[in-house]
Coordinates of C-alpha atoms in Angstrom, one line a residue:
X5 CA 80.4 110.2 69.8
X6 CA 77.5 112.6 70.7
X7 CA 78.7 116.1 70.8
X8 CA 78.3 118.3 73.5
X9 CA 77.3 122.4 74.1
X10 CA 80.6 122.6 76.6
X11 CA 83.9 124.7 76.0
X12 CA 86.7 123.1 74.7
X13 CA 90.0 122.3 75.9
X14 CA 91.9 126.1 75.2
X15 CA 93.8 126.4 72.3
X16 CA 97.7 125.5 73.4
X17 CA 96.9 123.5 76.6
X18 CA 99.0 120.3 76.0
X19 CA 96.9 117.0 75.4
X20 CA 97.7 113.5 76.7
X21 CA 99.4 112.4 73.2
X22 CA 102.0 115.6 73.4
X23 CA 103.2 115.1 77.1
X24 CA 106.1 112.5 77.9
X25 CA 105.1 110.1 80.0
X26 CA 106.7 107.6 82.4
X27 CA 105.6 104.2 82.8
X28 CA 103.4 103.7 86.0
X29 CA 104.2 99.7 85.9
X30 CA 107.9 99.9 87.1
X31 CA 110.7 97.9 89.2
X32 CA 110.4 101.2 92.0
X33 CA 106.2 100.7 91.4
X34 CA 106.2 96.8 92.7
X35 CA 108.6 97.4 95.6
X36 CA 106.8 100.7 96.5
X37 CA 103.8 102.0 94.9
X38 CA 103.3 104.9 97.3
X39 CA 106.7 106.9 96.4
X40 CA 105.9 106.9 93.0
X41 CA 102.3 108.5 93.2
X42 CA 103.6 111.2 95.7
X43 CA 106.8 111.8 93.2
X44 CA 104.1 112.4 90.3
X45 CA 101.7 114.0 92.7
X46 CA 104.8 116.9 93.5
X47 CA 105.3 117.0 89.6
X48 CA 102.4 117.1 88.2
X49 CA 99.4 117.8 90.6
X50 CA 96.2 116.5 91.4
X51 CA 96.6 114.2 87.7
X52 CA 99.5 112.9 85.9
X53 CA 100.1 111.5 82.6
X54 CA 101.5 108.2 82.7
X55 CA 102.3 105.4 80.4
X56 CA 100.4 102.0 81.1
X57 CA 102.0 99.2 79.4
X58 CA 102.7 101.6 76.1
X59 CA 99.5 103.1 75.9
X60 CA 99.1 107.0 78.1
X61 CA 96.4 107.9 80.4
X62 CA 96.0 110.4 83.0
X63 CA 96.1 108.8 86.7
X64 CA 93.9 110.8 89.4
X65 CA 95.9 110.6 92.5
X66 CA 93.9 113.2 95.1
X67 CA 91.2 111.8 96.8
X68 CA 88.9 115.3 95.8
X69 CA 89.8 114.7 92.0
X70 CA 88.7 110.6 92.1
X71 CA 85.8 111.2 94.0
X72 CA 84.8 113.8 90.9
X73 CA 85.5 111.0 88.5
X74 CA 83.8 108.3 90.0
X75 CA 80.4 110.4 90.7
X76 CA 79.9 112.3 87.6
X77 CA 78.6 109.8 85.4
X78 CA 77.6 112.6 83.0
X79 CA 81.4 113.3 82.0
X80 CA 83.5 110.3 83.2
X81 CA 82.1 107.5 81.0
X82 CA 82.7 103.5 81.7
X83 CA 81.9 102.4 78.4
X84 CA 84.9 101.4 76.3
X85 CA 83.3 102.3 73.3
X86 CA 84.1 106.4 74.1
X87 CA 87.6 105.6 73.9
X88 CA 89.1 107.5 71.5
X89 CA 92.3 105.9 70.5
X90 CA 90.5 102.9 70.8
X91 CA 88.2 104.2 68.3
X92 CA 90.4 105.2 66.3
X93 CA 92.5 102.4 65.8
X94 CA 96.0 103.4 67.2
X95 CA 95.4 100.5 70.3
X96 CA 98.3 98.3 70.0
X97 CA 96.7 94.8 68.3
X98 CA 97.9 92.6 71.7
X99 CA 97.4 95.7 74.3
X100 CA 96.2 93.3 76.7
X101 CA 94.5 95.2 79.2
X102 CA 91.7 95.6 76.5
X103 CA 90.3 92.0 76.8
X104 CA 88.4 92.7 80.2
X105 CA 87.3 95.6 79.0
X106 CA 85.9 94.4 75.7
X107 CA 83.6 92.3 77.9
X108 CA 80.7 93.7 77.4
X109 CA 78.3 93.4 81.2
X110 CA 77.0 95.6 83.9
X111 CA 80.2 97.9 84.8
X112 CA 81.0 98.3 81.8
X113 CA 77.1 100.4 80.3
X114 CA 75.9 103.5 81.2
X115 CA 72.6 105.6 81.6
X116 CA 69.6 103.4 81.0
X117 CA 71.2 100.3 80.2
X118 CA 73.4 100.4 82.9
X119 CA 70.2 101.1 85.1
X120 CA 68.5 99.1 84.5
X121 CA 71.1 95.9 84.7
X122 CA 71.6 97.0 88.0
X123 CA 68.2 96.6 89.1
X124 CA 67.9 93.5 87.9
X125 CA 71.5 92.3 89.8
X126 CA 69.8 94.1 93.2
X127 CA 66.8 91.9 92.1
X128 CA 69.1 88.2 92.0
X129 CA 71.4 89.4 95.0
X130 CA 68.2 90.5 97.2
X131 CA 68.1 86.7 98.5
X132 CA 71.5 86.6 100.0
X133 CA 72.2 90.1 100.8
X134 CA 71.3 89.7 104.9
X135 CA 71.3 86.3 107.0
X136 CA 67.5 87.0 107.6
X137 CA 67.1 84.6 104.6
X138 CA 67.4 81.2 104.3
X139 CA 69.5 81.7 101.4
X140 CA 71.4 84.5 103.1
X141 CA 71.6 82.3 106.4
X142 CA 72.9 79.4 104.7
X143 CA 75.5 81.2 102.4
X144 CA 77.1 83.0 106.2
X145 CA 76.8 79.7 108.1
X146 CA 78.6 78.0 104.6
X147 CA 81.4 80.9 104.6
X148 CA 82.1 80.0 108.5
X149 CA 81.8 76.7 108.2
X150 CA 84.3 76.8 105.2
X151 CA 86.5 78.6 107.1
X152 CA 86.9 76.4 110.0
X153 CA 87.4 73.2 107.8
X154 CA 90.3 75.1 106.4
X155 CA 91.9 75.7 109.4
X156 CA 91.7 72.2 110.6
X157 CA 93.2 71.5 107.5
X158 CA 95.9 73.3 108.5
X159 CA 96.0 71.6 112.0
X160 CA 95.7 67.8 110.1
X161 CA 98.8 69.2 108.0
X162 CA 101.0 71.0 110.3
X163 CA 100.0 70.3 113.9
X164 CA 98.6 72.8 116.5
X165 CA 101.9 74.7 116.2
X166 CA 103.2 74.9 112.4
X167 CA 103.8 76.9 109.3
X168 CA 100.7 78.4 106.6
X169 CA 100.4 80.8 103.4
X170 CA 97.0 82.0 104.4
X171 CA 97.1 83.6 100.9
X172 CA 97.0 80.0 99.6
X173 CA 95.8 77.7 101.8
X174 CA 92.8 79.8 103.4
X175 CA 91.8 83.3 101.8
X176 CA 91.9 81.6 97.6
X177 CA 90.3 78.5 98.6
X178 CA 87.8 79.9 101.0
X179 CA 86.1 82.4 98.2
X180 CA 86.4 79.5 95.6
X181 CA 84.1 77.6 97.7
X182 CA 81.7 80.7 98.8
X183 CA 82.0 81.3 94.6
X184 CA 81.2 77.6 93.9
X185 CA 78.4 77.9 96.5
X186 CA 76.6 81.1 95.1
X187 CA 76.9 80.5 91.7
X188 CA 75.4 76.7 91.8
X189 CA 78.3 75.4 89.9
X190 CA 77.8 71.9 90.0
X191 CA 81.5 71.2 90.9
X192 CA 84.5 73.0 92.6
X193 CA 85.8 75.7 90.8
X194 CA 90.0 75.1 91.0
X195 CA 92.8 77.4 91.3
X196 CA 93.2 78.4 87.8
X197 CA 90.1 80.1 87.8
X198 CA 91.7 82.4 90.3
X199 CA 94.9 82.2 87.9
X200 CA 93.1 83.6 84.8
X201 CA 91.1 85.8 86.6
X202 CA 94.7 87.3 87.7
X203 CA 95.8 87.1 84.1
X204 CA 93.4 89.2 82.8
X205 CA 93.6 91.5 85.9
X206 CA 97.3 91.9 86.0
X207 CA 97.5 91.9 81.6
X208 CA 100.0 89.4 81.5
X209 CA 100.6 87.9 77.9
X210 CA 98.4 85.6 78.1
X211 CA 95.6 87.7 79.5
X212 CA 93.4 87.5 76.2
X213 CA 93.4 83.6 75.8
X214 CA 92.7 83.9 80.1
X215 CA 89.8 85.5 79.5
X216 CA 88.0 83.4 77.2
X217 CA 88.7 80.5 79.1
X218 CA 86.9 81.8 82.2
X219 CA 84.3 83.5 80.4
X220 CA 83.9 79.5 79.0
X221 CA 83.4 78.2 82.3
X222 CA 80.8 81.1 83.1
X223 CA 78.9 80.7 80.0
X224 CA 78.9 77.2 80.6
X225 CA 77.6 77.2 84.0
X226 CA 74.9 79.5 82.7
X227 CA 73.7 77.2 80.1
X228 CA 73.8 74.5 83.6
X229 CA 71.5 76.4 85.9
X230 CA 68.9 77.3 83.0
X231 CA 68.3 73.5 82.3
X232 CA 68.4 72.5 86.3
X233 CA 67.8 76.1 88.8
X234 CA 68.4 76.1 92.1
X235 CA 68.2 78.3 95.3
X236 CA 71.7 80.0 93.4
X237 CA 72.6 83.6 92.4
X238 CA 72.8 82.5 88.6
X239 CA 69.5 80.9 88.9
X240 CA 68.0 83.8 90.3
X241 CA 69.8 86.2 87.9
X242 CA 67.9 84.6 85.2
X243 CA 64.7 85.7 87.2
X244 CA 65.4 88.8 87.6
X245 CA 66.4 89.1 83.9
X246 CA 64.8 86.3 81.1
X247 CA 66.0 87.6 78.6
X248 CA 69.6 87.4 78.9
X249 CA 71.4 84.7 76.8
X250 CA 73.7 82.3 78.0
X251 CA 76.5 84.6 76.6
X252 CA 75.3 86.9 78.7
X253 CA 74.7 86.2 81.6
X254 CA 78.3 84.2 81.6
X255 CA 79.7 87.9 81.1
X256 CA 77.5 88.7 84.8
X257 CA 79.0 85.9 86.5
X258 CA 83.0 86.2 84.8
X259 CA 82.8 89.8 86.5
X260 CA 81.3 88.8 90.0
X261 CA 83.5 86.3 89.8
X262 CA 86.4 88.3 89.5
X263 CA 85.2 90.9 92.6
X264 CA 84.5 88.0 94.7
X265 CA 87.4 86.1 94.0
X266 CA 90.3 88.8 93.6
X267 CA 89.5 91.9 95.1
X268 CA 87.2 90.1 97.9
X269 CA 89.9 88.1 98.4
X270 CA 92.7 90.9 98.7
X271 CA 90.4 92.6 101.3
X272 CA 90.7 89.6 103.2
X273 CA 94.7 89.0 103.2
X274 CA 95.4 92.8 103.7
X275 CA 93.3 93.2 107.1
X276 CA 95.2 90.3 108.1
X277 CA 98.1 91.8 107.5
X278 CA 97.2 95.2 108.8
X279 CA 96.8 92.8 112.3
X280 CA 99.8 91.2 111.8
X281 CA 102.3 93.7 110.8
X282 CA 100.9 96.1 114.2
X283 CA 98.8 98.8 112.9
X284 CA 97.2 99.8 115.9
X285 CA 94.1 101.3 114.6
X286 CA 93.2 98.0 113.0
X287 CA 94.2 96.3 115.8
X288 CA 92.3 98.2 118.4
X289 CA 88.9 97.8 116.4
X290 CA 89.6 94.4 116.2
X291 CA 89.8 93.7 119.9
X292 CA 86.6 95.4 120.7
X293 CA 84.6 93.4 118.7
X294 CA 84.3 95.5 115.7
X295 CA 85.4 93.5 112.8
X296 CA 83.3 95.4 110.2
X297 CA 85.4 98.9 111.6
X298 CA 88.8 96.8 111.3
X299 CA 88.2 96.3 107.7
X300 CA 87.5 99.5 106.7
X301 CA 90.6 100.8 108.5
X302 CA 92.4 98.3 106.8
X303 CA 90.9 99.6 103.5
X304 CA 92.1 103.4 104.1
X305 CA 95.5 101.8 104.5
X306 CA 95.6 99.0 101.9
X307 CA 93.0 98.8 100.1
X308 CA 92.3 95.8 97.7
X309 CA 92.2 97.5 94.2
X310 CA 94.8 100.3 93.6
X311 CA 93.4 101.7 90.6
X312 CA 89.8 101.4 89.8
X313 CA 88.5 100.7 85.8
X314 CA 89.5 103.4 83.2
X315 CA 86.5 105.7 82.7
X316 CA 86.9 107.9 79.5
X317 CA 86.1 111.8 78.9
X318 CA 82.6 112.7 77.5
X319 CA 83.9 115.8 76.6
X320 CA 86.8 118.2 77.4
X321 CA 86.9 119.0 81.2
X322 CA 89.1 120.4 83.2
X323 CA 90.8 118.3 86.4
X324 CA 93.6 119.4 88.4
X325 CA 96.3 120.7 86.0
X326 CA 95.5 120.1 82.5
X327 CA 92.6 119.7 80.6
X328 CA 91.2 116.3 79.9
X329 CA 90.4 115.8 76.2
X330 CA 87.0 113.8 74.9
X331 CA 87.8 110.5 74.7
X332 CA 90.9 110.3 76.8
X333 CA 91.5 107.5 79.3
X334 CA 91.5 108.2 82.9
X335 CA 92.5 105.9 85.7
X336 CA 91.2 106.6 89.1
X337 CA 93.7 105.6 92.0
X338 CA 92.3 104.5 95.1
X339 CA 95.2 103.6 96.3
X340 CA 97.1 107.4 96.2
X341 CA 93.6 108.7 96.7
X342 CA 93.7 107.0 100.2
X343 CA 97.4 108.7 100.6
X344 CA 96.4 111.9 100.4
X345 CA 93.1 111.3 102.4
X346 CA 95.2 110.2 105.3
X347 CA 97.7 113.3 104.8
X348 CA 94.5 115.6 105.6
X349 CA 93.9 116.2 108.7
X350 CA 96.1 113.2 110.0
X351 CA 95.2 112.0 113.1
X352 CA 91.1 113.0 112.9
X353 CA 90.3 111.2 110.0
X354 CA 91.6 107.9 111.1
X355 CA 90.3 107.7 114.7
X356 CA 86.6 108.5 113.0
X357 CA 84.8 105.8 113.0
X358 CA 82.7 107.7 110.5
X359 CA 85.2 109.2 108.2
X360 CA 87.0 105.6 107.8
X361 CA 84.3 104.7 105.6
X362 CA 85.1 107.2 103.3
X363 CA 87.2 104.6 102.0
X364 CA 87.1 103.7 98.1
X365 CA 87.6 100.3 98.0
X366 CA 83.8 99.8 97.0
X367 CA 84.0 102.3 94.4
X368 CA 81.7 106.1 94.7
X369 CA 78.9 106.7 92.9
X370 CA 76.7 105.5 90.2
X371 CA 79.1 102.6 89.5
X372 CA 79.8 101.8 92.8
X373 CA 79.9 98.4 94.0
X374 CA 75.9 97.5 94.7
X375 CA 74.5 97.4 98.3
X376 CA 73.4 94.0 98.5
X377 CA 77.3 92.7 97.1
X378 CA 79.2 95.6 99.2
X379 CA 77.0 93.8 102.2
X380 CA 77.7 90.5 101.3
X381 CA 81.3 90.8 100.5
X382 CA 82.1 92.8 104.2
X383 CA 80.0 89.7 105.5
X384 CA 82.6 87.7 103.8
X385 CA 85.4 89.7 105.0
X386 CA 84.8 89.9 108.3
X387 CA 84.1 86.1 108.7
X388 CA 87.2 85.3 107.4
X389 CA 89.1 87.3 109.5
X390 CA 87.2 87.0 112.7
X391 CA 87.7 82.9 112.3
X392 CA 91.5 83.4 112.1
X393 CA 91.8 84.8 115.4
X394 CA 89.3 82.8 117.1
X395 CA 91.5 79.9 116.2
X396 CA 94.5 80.8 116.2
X397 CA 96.5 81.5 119.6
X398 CA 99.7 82.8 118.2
X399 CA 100.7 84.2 114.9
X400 CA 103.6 86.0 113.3
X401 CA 104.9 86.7 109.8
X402 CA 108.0 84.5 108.8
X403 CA 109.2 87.2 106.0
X404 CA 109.9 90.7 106.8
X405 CA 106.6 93.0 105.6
X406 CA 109.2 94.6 103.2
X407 CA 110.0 91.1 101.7
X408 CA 106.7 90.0 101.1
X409 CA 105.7 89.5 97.9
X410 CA 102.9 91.2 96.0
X411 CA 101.5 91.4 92.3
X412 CA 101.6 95.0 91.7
X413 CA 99.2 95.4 88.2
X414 CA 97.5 98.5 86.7
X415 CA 94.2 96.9 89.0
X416 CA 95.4 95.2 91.8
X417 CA 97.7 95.1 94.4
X418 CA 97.8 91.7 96.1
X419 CA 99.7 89.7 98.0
X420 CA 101.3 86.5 96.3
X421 CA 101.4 84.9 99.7
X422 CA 100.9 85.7 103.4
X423 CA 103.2 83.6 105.0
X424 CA 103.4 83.0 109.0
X425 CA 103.8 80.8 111.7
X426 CA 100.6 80.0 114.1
X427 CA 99.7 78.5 117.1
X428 CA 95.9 77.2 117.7
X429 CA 94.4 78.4 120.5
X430 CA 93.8 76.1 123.2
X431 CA 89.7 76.1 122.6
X432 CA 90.1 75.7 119.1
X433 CA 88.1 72.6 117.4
X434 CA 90.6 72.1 114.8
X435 CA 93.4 71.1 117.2
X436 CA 94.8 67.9 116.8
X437 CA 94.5 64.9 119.3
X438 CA 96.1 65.6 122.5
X439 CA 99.6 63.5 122.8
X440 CA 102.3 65.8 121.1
X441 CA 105.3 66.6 123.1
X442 CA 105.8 69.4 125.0
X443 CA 109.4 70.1 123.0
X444 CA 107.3 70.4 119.8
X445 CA 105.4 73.2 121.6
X446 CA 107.4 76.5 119.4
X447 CA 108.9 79.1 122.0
X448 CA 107.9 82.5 123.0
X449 CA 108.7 84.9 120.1
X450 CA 109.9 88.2 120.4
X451 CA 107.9 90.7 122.0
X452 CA 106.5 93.3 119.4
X453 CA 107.1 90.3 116.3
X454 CA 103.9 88.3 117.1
X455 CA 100.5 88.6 118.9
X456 CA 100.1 86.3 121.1
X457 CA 97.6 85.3 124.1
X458 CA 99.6 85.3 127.5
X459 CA 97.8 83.5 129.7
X460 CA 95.2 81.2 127.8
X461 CA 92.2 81.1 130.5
X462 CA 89.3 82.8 128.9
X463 CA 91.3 84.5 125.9
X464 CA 89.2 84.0 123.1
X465 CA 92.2 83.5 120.8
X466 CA 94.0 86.3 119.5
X467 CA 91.3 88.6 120.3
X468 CA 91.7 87.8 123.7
X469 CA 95.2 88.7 123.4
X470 CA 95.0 92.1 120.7
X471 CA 92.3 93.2 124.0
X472 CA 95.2 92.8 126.5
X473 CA 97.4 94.4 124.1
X474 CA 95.5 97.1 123.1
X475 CA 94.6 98.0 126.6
X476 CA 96.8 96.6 129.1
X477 CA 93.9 94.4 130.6
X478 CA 92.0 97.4 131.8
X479 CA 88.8 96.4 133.2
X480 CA 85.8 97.3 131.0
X481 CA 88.3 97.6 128.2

């Protein structure tokens, strides 16, 4: 590893393989994440040392702190090759968060090569990165049009009044079919894409064999769309970028795949929840029409990725308490970051409109998620959500929030399933024929447990209703 004309770490400050650490990945983390960053954050500052799955790193918990890691490219590397344990040899053999990290694509170089594999992904996303396109028109129109045949799937299944996992049955399938669509795979990507890519997120035991299988498909499809391009993003990838092998550019497309899928995906179930648990911010930006603004509030709140991808010293550095040795590990948590963003300041930072995009959900700085797929991905977002509540007339959750459950990873936090119980709206096109029976119709819920539209004459759904419920029906509102 290039040396560097910087102090070192002072003689007696403990290093990462002298402190004790406690595992991060814990019974009391699943339930509630939150409690144990603020326990470390009381303990240990601004950083703690923590074990992840038998291996220490430091986690960055204060929003100042993350924001240093994630912009100073200079020091905080992403290349897994300036890992020093890993380097070194004293990785456990079947670690298995190391097989998404020993793919070697875009987020994973830096400097120049990292540059200039951006450029050429800005190049290939250019096409579909606004609907002023046609391949950016017909990619939105696809993702609304997607989302209302899932819906009246829903309807055919369960009536106008019935029971959904919109985990399941709308948010997976709806980005397996944007994903199937963008890519030009020449048939429908299934579940257990979504399953592996979880695998390898979460480091299950199988998370190795996982991600060779989807980095199969990928490679596959690569080799596909270089005998037959279309109007595609791996089509134009190839482009933007002629030289890159099949190999290669299935490595591209296994990690878009995993951002549009998972953590695209997550953004989509947790502003719905945000709505349907009663978090008024979301809600209020919601019913005036701002769906982009409800996302990002949602983000602050819950956002889709709790801990962004290691980055690893450059040299010893100083951050919060300790000193950070060369070659250490460091995790950057969005999720505690966001924690101790809303704790300053309190109310001001949350009714900004500005300030909630301070959110990290996209990343911060020179890795940051690219322009053209941050665009395309709130495009996505807010589609999904804004069809929900056009079609939908009522809608509760049928498990307690503190019951729901979640895949709390070292990456991820995501809900398994977002269960409820929904009423279309009476404008809706997925409702079923006309002829059920008025005592099929469910009955009012409690006020407070659902949101619901009152009286249906010109409610626009659940908008409609989250308008009269924001502002008591005030004119102008």
């Amino acid at each position: 590893m290039e040396t560097h004309p910087f102090a070192a770490a002072p003689v007696g400050s403990p290093s990462l393989d002298t402190l004790p650490v406690e595992p991060l990945l814990t019974s009391e983390f699943d339930v509630d994440p939150g409690s144990v960053y603020e326990r470390l954050r009381r303990t240990y500052g601004p950083v703690a040392p923590v074990g992840l799955m038998g291996v220490p790193a430091w986690l960055v918990l204060d929003y100042r702190e993350v924001l240093e890691v994630l912009r100073n490219e200079s020091v905080w590397r992403r290349d897994v090759r300036h890992w020093r344990a890993r380097a070194e040899g004293r990785l456990p053999k079947d670690w298995p968060l190391l097989a998404g990290y020993e793919v070697r694509q875009t987020m994973f170089f830096d400097d120049d090569e990292h540059r200039a594999a951006r450029l050429s992904y800005h190049s290939a996303m250019r096409p579909f990165q606004d609907g002023h396109t046609p391949e950016g028109w017909e990619l939105r129109a696809a993702v609304a049009r997607y989302a209302d045949e899932l819906i009246a799937m829903l309807a055919a299944e369960s009536g106008t009044t019935g029971f959904a996992d919109l985990a399941a049955q709308y948010t997976r399938p709806l980005l397996l079919m944007v994903t199937t669509k963008l890519f030009g795979c020449p048939v429908e990507l299934g579940d257990e894409m979504v399953m592996d890519l979880w695998r390898m997120l979460d480091g299950g035991p199988d998370a190795g064999p996982a991600t060779g299988r989807a980095l199969g498909a990928m490679t596959r499809l690569a080799a596909h769309r270089r005998s037959r391009p279309g109007e595609d993003l791996t089509s134009y990838m190839l482009l933007a970028d002629p030289s890159l092998s099949d190999e290669q550019l299935g490595r591209e497309l296994f990690m878009n795949a995993v951002y549009l899928n998972d953590i695209t995906g997550n953004m989509v179930c947790n502003t719905l929840l945000e709505v349907l648990r009663g978090n008024a911010t979301v809600r209020r930006s919601l019913s005036n029409g701002q769906l982009g603004e409800a996302v990002n509030r949602a983000a602050l709140v819950n956002p889709p990725t709790a801990n962004l991808c290691f980055r690893f010293a450059g040299r010893d550095v100083q951050l919060g308490n300790f000193w950070i040795r060369a070659g250490d590990i460091v995790s950057p948590s969005v999720a505690a970051a966001h924690r101790d963003l809303l704790a300053v300041g309190n109310s001001h930072i949350v009714d900004s409109t500005i300030s909630t995009r301070a959110h990290l959900a996209w990343g911060a700085g020179p890795h940051q998620c690219p322009s053209a797929a941050r665009e395309l991905a709130g495009t996505i977002v807010t589609t999904a959500v804004g069809r929900v509540f056009e079609h939908f007339a009522r809608a509760e959750l049928t498990l307690p929030v503190d019951q729901l459950p979640w895949r709390s990873g070292p990456v991820v936090r995501g809900l398994r399933l977002l269960p409820v119980r929904y009423e279309l709206s009476a404008h809706s096109a997925a409702r079923m024929p006309q002829g059920r029976r008025e005592d099929e119709v469910a009955p009012p819920v409690a006020p407070g447990a659902v949101v619901s539209v009152g009286e249906r004459s010109g409610s626009g759904g659940l908008l409609g209703a989250l308008r009269r419920l924001m502002f008591g029906g005030r004119k102008g509102a």
